Coordinates of C-alpha atoms in Angstrom, one line a residue:
Chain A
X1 CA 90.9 101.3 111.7
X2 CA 91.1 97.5 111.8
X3 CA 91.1 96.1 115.3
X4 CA 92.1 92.6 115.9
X5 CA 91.2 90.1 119.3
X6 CA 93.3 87.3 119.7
X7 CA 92.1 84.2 119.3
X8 CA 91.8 82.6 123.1
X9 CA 93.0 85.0 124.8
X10 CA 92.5 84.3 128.7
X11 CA 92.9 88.2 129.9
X12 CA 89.7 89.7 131.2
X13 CA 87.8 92.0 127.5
X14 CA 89.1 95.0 128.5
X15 CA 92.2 94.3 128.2
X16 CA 91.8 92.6 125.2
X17 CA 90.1 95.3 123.4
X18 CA 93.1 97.4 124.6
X19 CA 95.6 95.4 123.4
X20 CA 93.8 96.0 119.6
X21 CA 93.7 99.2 120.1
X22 CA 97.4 99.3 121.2
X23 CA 98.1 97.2 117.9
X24 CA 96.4 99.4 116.1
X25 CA 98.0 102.6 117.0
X26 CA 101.5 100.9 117.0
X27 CA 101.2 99.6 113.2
X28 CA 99.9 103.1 112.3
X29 CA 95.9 102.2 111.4
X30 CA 94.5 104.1 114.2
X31 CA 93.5 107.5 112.8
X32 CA 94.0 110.4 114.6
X33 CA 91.0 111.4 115.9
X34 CA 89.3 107.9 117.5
X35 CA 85.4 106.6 117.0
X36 CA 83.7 107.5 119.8
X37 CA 83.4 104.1 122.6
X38 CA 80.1 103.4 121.7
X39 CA 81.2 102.9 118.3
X40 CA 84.0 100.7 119.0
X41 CA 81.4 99.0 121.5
X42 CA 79.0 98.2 118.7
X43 CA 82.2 96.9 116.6
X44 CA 83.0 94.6 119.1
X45 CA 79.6 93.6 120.7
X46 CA 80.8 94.4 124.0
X47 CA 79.8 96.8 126.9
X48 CA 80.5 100.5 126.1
X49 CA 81.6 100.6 129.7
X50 CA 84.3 98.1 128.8
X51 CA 85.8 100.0 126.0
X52 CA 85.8 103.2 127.9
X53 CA 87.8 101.3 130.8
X54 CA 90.5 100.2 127.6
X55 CA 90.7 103.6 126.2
X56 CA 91.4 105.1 129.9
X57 CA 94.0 102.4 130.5
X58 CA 95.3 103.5 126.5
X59 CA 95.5 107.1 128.4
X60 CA 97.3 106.2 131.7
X61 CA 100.0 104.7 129.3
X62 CA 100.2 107.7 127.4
X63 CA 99.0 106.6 124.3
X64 CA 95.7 108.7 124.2
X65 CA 94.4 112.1 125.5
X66 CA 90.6 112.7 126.1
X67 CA 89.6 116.4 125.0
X68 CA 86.0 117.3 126.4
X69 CA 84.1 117.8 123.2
X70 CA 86.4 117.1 120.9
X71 CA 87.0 113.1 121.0
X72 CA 89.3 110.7 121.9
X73 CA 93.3 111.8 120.1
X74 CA 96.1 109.6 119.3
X75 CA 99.0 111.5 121.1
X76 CA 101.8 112.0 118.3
X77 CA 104.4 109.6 118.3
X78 CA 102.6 107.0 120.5
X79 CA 102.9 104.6 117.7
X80 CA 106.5 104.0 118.2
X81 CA 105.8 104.2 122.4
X82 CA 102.8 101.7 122.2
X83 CA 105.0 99.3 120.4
X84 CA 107.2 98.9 123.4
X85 CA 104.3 99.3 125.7
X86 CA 103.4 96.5 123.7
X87 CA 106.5 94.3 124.3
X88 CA 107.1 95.5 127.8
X89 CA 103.4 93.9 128.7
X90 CA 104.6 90.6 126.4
X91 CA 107.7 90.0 128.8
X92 CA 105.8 90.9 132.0
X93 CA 103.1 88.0 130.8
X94 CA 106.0 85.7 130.2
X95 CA 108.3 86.2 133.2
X96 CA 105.1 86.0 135.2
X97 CA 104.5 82.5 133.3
X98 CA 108.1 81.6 134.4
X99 CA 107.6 82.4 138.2
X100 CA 109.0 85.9 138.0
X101 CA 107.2 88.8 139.4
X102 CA 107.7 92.2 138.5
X103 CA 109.7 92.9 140.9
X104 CA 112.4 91.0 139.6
X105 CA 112.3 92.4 136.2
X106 CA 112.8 95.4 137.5
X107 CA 115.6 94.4 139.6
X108 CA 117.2 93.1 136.0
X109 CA 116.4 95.9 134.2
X110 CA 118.2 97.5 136.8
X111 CA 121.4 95.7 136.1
X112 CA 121.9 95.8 132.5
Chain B
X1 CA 80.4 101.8 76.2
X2 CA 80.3 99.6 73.2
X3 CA 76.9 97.5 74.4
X4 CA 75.5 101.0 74.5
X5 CA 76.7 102.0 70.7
X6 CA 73.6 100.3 68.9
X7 CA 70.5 101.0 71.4
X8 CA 72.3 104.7 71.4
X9 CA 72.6 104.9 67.2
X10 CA 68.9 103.0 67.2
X11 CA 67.7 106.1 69.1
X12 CA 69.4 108.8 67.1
X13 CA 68.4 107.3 63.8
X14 CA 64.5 107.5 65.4
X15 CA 65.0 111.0 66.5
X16 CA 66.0 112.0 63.4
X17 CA 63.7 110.0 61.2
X18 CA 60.6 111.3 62.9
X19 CA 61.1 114.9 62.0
X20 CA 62.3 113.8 58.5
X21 CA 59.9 111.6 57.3
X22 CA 57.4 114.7 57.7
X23 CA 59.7 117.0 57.3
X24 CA 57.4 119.5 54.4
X25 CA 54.3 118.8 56.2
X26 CA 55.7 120.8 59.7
X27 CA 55.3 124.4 60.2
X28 CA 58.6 126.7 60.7
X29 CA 59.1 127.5 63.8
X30 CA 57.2 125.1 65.6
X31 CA 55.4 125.0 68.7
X32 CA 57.6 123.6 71.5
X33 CA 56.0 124.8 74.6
X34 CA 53.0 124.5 76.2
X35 CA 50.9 125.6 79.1
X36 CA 49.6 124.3 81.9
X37 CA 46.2 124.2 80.1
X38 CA 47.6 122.0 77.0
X39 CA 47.7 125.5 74.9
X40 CA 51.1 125.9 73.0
X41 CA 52.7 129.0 74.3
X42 CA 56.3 128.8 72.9
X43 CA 57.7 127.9 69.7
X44 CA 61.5 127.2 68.5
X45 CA 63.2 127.4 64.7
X46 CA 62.3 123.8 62.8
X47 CA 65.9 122.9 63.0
X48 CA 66.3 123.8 66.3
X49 CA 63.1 122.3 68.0
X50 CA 64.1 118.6 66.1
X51 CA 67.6 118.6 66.8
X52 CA 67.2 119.3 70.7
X53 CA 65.9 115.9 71.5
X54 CA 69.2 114.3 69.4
X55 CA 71.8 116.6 71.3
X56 CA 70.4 115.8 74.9
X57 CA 70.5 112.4 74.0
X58 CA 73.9 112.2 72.9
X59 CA 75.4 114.3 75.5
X60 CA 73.1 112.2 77.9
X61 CA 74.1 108.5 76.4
X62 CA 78.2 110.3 76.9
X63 CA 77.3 111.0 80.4
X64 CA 75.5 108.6 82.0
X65 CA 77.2 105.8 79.5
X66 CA 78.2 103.4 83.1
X67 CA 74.2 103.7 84.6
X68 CA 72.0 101.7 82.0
X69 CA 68.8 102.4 83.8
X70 CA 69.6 106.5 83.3
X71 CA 70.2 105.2 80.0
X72 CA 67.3 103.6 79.1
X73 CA 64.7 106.4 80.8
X74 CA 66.2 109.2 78.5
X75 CA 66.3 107.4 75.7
X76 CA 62.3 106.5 76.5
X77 CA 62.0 110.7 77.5
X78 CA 63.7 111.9 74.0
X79 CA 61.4 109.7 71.8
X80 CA 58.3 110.7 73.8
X81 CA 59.3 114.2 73.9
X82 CA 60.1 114.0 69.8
X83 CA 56.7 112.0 69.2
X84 CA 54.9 115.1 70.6
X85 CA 56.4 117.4 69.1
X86 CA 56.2 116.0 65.5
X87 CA 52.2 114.9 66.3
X88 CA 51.1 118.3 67.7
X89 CA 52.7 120.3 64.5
X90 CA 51.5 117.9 61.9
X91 CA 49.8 119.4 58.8
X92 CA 49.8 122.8 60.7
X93 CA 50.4 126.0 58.7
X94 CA 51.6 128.1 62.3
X95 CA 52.9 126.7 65.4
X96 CA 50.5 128.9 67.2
X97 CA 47.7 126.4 65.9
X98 CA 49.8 123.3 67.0
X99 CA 47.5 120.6 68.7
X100 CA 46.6 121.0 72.3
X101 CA 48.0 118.6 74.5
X102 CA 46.0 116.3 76.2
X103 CA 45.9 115.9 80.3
X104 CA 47.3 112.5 79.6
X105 CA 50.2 113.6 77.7
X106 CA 52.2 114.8 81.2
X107 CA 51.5 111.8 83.0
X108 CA 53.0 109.9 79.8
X109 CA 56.0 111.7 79.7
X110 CA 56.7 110.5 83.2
X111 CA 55.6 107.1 83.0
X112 CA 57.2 106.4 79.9
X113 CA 61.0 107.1 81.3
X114 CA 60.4 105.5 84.0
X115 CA 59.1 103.1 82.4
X116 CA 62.4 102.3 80.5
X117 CA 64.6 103.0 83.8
X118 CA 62.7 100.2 85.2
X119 CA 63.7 97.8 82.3
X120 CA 67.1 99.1 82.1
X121 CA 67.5 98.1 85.5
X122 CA 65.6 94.8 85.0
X123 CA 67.5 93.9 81.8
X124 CA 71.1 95.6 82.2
X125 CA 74.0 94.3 84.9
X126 CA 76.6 96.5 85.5
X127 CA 79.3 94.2 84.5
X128 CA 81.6 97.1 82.9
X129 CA 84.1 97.4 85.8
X130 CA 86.8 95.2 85.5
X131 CA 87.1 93.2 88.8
X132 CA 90.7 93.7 90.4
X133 CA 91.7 90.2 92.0
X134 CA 89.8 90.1 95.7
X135 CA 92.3 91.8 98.4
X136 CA 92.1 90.1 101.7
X137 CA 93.7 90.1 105.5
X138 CA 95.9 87.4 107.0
X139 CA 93.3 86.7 109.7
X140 CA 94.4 83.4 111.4
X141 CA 91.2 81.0 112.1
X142 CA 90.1 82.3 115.8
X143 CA 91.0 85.9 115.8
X144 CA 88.4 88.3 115.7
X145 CA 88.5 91.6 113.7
X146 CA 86.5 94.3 113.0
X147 CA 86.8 97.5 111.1
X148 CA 85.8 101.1 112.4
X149 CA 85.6 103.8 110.1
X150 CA 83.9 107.3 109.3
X151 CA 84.1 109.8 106.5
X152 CA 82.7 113.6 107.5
X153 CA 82.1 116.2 104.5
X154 CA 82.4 119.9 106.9
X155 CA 80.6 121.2 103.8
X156 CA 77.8 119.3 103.9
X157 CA 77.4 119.5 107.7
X158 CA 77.6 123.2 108.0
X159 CA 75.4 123.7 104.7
X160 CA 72.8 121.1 106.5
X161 CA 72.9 122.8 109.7
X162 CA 72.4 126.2 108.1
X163 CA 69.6 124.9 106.1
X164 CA 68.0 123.8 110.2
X165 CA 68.9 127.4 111.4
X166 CA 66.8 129.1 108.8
X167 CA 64.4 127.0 109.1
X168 CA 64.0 126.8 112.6
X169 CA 63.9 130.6 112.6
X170 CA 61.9 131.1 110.1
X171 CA 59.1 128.9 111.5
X172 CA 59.3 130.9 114.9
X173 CA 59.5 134.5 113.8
X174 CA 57.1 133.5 110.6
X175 CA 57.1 136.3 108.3
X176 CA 57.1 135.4 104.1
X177 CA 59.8 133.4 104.5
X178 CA 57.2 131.4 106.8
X179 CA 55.9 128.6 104.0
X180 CA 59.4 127.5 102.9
X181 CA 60.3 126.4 107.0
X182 CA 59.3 123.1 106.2
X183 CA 61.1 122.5 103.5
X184 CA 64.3 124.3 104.8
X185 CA 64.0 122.1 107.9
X186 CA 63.5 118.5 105.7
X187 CA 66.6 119.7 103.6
X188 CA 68.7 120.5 105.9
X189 CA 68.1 117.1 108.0
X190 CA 68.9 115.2 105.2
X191 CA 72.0 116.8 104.2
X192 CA 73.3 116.9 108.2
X193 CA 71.9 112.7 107.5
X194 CA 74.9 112.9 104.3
X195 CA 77.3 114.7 106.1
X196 CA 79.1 112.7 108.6
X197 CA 78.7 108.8 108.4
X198 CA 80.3 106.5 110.2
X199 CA 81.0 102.4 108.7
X200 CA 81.7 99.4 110.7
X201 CA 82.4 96.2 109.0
X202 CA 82.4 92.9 111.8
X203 CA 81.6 88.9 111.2
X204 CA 77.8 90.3 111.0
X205 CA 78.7 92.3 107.6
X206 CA 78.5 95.8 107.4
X207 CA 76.7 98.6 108.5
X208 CA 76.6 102.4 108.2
X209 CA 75.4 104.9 110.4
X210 CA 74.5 108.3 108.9
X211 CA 74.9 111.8 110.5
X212 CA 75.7 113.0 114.0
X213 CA 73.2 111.1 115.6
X214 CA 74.2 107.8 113.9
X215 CA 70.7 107.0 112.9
X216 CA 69.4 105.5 111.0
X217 CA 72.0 102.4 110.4
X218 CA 71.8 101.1 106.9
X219 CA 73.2 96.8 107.3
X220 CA 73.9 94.1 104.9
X221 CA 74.8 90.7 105.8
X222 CA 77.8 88.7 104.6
X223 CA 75.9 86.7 102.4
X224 CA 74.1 89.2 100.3
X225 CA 77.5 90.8 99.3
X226 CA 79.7 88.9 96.7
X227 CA 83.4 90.9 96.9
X228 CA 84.1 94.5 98.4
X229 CA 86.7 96.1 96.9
X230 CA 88.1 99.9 97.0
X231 CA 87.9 102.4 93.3
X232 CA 88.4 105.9 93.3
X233 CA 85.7 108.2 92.6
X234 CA 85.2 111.8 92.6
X235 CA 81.7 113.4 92.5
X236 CA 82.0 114.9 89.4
X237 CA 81.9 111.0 88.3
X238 CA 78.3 110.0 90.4
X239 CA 76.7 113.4 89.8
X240 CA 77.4 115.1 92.9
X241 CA 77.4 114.8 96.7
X242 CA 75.1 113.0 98.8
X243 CA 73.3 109.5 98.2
X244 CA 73.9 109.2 94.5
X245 CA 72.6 107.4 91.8
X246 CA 69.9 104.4 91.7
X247 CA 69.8 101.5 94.0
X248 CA 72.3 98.8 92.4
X249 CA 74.1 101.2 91.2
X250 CA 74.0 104.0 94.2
X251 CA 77.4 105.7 96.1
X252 CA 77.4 107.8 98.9
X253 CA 79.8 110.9 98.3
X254 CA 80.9 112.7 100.9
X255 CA 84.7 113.7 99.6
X256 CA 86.6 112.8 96.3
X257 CA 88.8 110.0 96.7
X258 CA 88.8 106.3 98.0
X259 CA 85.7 104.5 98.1
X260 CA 84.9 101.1 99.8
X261 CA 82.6 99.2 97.3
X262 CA 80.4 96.4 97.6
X263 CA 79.4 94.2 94.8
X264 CA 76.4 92.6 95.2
X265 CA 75.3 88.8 93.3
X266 CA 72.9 90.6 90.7
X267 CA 75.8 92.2 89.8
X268 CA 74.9 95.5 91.3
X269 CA 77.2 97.7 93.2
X270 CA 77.4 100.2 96.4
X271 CA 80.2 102.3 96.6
X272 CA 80.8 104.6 100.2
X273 CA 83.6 106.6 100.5
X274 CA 84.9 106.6 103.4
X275 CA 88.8 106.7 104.9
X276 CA 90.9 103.7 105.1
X277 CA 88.5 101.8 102.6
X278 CA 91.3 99.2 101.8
X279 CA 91.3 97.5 105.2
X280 CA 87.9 97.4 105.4
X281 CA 87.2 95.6 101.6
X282 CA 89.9 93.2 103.3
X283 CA 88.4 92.6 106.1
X284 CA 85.0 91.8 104.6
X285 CA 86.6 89.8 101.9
X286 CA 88.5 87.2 104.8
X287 CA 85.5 87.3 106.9
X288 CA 83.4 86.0 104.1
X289 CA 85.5 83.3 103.4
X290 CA 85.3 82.1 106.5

């Protein structure tokens, strides 16, 4: 599974090592069954603690289920489902850069 | 396979000139076994015992034709082996009078094929592979990547961990099967080691981490590989499952199939199979140019 950080990106690691993993599930590369954290950890020379904060956030989205015992899963289908997730969190970051919260997003979501 | 077409006929042509050159003054059947004490015990049909040496090395140069060192040993082995043969029956009326062999004679027939695996791997590259052009990522300057893989063999795992029961069991309840605990227990470790590995490629090169425990971690450095690149093997092709082969030429087999190999500057090559190889000969490939 290939796993890519952005180059500068101000967001705090764990959300950086999310977003590859998110990339990598949407285009596909993520195998079913994921390396354990500390694996991923070691890949990326970061905390293990910080990966296993990405992977939960990966899980609250929907993306991923934890089985005890039996790993980290890629829930089928999230690859189409973490592509949005994926463009959903691009137009919150830029309609927060433009002064709009997410309040009004919502609000034009709302009225389409 | 064509470098290997005159040492392989230069070899054949010795084989078979030993035995014929002094062809009327060798006994029939001849001695071709011997005892732990030197004493010849066994004896093969004249043809037979002379033209033994010539078909292992054919079927051996056809075999092992893309591992020069293997090559080189056997070719060493056969002509020892040949040399003996013809020397110990010379000017003998039976083979049961054949020469004894002396204490030496063993430790030759070790030393000697190793002895040409060493040059073969001293005097041989393994330049036979045709390199595909070098596949790599658009990685834009900045962006970090890395690469996360594993391959697992359920075969090998369960057939390791089976080997540890026994073992383990047979060490506490003792009995005949007692003695062989150790060795039960060192095999089974080492094929639980082969059985599940897990490869991570980063800007620090590449590392592997064998078996459950993912220890111990075998690394290499960006530097000291030239070009990675993916070929797909089978173990029929490397001799089997496991760590295979000998170092420059070695591949870890844990499943037919896609391979992620690394070509090293002496032209040597390690090949791992392991799942999504392609991204990961990619990877290394961009990072190196880097």
């Amino acid at each position: 599974m290939l796993l890519i950080l952005e180059a500068e990106d101000p967001r705090p690691l764990h959300e950086q090592v999310a977003a590859a993993l998110r990339r990598a599930i949407a285009d596909g590369s993520a195998p079913e069954r994921l390396p354990p954290a500390r694996d991923l950890a070691a890949a990326f020379d970061v905390n293990p603690n910080t990966v296993l904060r990405a992977l939960r956030e990966l899980r609250d989205e929907g993306l991923l289920e934890f089985r005890r015992g039996r790993g980290i899963r890629v829930i089928p289908g999230a690859d189409r489902r973490g592509e949005f997730i994926d463009r959903v969190r691009e137009l919150v970051r830029d309609a927060e850069k433009a002064g709009h919260t997410r309040a009004d997003l919502m609000t034009m979501i709302e009225e389409m | 396979m064509k470098r290997l077409l005159i040492p392989g006929a230069v070899v054949a042509l010795a084989l078979a000139a030993l035995p014929a050159v002094w062809w009327g003054r060798l006994p029939d059947p001849l001695a071709s076994h011997w005892n732990a004490a030197g004493e010849p015990d066994g004896s093969l049909s004249k043809a037979a015992a002379l033209a033994l040496p010539l078909v292992i090395w054919i079927a051996g140069v056809l075999l092992s034709r893309k591992n020069p060192p293997i090559v080189a040993g056997l070719g060493f082995l056969v002509l020892a082996l040949q040399g003996m043969t013809v020397w110990a029956n010379l000017d003998r009326a039976d083979w049961q009078d054949a020469r004894h062999l002396p204490v030496w004679m063993p430790v030759l027939l070790v030393a000697l094929p190793l002895l040409g695996g060493w040059l073969g791997l001293r005097f041989t590259t393994f330049r036979d592979v045709p390199s595909d052009p070098v596949e790599t990522l658009d990685l834009p300057a900045g962006e970090r990547a890395v690469w996360v893989a594993r391959c697992t063999s359920p075969v090998l795992l369960a057939v390791g961990f089976l080997c540890l029961l026994g073992g383990a069991v047979s060490l506490l309840l003792g009995g005949s099967a007692g003695p062989l605990s150790p060795v039960l227990l060192l095999v089974g470790l080492l094929v639980v080691l082969l059985g599940t590995i897990r490869v991570q490629v980063s800007e620090r090169g590449i590392a592997v981490a064998y078996g459950p425990w993912a220890f111990p971690v075998w690394r290499k450095g960006l530097t000291k590989i030239t070009a990675a690149r993916t070929e797909e093997l089978r173990p029929s092709q490397v001799g089997g499952w496991g760590l295979r082969g000998l170092p420059g030429r070695a591949t870890l087999m844990l499943r037919g199939g896609e391979c992620l190999v690394l070509e090293y500057p002496n032209g040597g090559r390690f090949a791992i199979s392991v799942d999504g190889a392609a991204d990961g000969a990619a990877l290394l490939n961009t990072l190196k140019a880097r």
